[in-house]
mmCIF file of C-alpha atoms in Angstrom:
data_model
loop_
_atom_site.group_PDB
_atom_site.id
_atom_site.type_symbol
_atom_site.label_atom_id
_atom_site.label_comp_id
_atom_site.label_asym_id
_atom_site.label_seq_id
_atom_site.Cartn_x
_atom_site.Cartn_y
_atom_site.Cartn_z
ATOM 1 C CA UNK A 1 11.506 -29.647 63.483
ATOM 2 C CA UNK A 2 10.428 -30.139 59.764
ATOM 3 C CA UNK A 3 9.557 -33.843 60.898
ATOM 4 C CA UNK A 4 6.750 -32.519 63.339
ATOM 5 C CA UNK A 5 5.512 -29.842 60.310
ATOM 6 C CA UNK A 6 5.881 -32.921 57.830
ATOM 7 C CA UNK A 7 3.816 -35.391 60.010
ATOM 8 C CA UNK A 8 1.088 -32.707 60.146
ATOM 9 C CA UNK A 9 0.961 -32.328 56.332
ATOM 10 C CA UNK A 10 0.797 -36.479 56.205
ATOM 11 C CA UNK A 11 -1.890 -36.146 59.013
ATOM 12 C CA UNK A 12 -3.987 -33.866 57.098
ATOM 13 C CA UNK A 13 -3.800 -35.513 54.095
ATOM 14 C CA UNK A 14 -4.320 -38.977 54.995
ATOM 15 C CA UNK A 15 -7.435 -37.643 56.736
ATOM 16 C CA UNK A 16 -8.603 -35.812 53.462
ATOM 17 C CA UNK A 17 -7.816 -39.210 51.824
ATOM 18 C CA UNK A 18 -10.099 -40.765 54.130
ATOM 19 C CA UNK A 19 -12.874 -38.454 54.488
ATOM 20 C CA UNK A 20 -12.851 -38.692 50.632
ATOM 21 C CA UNK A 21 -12.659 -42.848 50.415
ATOM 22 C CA UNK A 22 -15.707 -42.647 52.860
ATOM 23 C CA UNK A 23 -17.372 -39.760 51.161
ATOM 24 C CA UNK A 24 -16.989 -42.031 47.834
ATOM 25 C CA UNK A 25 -18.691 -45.122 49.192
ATOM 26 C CA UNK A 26 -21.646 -43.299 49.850
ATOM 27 C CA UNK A 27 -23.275 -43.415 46.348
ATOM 28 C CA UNK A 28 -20.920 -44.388 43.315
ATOM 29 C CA UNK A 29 -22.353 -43.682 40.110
ATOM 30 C CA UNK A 30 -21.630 -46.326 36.980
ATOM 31 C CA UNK A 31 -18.615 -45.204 35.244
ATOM 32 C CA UNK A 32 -19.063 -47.308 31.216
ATOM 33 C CA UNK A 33 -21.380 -49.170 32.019
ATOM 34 C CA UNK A 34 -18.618 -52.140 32.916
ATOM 35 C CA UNK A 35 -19.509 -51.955 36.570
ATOM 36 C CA UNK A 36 -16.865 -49.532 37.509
ATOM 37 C CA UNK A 37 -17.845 -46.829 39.617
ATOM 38 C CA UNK A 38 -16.446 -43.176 39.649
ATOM 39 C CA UNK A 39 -17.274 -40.739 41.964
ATOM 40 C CA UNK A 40 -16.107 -36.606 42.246
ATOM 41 C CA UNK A 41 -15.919 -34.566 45.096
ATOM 42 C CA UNK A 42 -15.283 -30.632 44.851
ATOM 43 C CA UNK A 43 -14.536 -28.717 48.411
ATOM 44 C CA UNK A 44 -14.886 -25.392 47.754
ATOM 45 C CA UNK A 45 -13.564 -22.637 50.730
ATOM 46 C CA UNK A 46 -12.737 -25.371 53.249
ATOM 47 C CA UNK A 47 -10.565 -24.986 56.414
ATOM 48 C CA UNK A 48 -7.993 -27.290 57.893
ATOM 49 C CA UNK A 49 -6.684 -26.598 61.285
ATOM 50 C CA UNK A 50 -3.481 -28.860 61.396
ATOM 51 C CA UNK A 51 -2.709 -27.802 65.504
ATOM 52 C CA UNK A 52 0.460 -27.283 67.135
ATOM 53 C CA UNK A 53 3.577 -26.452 64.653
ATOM 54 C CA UNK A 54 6.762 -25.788 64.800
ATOM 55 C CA UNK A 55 8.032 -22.840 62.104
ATOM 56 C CA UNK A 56 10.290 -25.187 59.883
ATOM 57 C CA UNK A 57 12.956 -22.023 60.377
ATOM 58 C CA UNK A 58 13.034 -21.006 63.947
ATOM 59 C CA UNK A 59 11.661 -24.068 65.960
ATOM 60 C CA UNK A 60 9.072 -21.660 67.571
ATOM 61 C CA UNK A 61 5.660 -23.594 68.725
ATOM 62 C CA UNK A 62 1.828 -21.858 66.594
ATOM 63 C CA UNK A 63 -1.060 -22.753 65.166
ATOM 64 C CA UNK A 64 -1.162 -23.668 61.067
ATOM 65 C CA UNK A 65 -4.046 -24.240 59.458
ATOM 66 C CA UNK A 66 -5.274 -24.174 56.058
ATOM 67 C CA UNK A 67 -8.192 -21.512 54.735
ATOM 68 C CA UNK A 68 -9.944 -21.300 52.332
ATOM 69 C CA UNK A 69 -8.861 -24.592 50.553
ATOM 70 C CA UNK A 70 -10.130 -25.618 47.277
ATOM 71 C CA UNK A 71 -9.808 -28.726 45.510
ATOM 72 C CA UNK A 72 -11.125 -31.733 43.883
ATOM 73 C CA UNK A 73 -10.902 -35.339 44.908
ATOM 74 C CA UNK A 74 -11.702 -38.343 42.514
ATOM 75 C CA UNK A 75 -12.284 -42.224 43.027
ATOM 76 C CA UNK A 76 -12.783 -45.073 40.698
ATOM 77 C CA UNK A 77 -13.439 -48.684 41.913
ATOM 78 C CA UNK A 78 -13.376 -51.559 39.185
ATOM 79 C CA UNK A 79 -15.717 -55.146 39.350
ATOM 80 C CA UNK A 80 -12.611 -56.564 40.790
ATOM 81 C CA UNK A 81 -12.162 -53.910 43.558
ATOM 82 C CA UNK A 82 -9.306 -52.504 42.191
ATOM 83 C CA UNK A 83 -9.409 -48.823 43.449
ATOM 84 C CA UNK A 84 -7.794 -45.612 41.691
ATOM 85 C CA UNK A 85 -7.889 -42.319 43.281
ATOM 86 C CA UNK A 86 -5.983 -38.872 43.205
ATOM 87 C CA UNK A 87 -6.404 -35.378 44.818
ATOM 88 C CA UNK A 88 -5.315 -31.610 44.800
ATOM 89 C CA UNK A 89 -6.047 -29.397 47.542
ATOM 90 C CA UNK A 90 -5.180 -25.968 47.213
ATOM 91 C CA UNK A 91 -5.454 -22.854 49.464
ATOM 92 C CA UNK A 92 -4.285 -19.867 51.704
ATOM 93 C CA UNK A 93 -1.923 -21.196 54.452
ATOM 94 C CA UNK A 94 -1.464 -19.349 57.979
ATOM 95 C CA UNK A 95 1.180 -20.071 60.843
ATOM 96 C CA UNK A 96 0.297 -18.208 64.118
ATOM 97 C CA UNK A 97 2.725 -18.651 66.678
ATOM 98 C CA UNK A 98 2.474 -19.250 70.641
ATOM 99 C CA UNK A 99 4.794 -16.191 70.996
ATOM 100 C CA UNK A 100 3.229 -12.854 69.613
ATOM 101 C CA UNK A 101 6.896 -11.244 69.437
ATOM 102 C CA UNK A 102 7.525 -13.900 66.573
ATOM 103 C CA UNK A 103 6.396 -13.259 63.012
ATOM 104 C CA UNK A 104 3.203 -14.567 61.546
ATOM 105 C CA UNK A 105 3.383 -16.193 58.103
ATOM 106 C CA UNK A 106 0.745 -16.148 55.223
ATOM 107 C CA UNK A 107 0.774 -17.395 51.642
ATOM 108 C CA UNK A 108 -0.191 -20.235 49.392
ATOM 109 C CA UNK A 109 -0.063 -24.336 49.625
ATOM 110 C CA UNK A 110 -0.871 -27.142 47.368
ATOM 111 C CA UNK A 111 -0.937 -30.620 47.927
ATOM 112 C CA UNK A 112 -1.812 -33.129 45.825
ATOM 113 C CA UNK A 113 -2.221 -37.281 46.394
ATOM 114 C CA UNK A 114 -2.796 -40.281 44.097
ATOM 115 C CA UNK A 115 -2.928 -43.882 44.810
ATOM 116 C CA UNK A 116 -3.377 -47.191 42.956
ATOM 117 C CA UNK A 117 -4.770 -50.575 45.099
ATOM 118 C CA UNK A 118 -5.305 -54.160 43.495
ATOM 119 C CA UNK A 119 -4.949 -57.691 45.483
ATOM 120 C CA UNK A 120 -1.179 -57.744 44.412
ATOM 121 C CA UNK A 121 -0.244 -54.321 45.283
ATOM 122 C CA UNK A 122 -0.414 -50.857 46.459
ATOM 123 C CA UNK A 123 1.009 -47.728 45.406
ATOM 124 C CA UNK A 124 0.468 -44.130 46.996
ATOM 125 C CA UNK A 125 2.150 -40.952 45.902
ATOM 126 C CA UNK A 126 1.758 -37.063 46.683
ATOM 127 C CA UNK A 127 3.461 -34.001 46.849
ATOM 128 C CA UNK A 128 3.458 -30.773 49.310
ATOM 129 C CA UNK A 129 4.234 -27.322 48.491
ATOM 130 C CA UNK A 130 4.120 -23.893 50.268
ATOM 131 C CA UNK A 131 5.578 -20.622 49.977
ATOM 132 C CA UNK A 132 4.539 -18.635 52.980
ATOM 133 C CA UNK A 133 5.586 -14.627 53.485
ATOM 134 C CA UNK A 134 6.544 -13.906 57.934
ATOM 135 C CA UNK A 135 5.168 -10.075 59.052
ATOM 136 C CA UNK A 136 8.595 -9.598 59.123
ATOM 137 C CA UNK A 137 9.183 -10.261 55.332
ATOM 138 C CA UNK A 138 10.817 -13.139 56.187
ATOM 139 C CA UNK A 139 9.807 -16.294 53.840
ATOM 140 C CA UNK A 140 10.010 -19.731 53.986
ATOM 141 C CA UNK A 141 9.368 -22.342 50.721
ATOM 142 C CA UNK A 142 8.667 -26.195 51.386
ATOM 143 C CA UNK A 143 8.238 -28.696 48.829
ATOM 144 C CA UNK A 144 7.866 -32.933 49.338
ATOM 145 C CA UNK A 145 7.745 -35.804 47.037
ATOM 146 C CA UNK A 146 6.382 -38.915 48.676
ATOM 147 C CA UNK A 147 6.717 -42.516 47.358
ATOM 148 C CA UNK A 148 5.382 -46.012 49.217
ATOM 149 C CA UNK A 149 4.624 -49.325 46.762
ATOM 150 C CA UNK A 150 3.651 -52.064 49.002
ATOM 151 C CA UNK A 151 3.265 -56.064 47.844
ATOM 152 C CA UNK A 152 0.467 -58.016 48.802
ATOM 153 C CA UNK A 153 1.094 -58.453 51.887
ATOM 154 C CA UNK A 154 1.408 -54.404 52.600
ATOM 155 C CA UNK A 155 5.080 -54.720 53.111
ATOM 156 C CA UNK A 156 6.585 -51.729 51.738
ATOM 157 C CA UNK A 157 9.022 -52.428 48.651
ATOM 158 C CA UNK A 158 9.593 -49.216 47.621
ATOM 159 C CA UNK A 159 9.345 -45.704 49.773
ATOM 160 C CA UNK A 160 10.683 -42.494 49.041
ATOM 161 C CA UNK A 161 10.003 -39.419 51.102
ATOM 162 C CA UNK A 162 12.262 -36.390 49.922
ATOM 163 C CA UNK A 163 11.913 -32.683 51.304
ATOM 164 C CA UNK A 164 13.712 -29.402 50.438
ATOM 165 C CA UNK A 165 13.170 -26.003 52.381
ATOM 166 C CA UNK A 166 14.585 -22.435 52.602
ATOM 167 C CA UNK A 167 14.337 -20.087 55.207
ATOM 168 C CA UNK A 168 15.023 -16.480 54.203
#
């Protein structure tokens, strides 16, 4: 069940990752004046609706999404292409389930993401966190700490992907 939950975290991510690579491209701004180029994005009071869920505790199907999100995403991009960016999204989490006798959560997530690209390698990073209160009083606390350095040829060398949760 966390898998599913997990995969939608990755999902959203890799799509803020992208939105924020293509967002970057369109008009870099000198960074030193050694032909690097930098570029800052701030999202302020964003929503992400991450879809069908399963409630890491109970298995039960609902809708989480992500309001209200703040955060800040940076990219730098040297003469030789080598690219440098890193991320924090922050915000007011909801999980709405299918069933209306099951509870509703609320509370607070932040993510962040960095990664690190050159012709010889690749490394990419982030971590996930949520605390999130049922209408029940019923809580449940996630936290992940991903890992993937890939070689030249994108074969991944190293990868790490470790999760811890509590239902109570």
């Amino acid at each position: 069940m966390r898998t599913r939950l997990r995969g939608a975290i990755r999902l959203a991510t890799a799509l803020c990752a992208v939105a924020a690579v293509a967002a970057f491209g369109a008009g870099p701004a000198l960074a030193d004046g050694n032909g690097a180029q930098t570029q800052t994005i701030t999202i302020k009071n964003g929503t992400i609706d991450f879809g069908q869920s399963p409630n890491p505790c109970s298995g039960t199907m609902g809708d989480l999404a992500a309001l209200s999100v703040n955060g800040v995403l940076h990219e730098t991009v040297n003469k030789a292409g080598d690219v440098w960016d890193t991320g924090t999204l922050t915000g007011m989490l909801q999980f709405t389930p299918n069933d209306p006798s099951q509870p509703t959560y609320t509370g607070h997530g932040v993510s962040w993401f960095g990664d690190s690209l050159n012709n010889r390698n690749a490394v990419n990073h982030f971590t996930f966190s949520l605390n999130l209160t049922g209408s029940d009083g019923s809580t449940v606390t996630f936290h992940e700490a991903g890992h993937v350095n890939s070689n030249a040829n994108g074969i991944p060398v190293v990868v790490f992907d470790k999760q811890s949760a509590s239902c109570g």
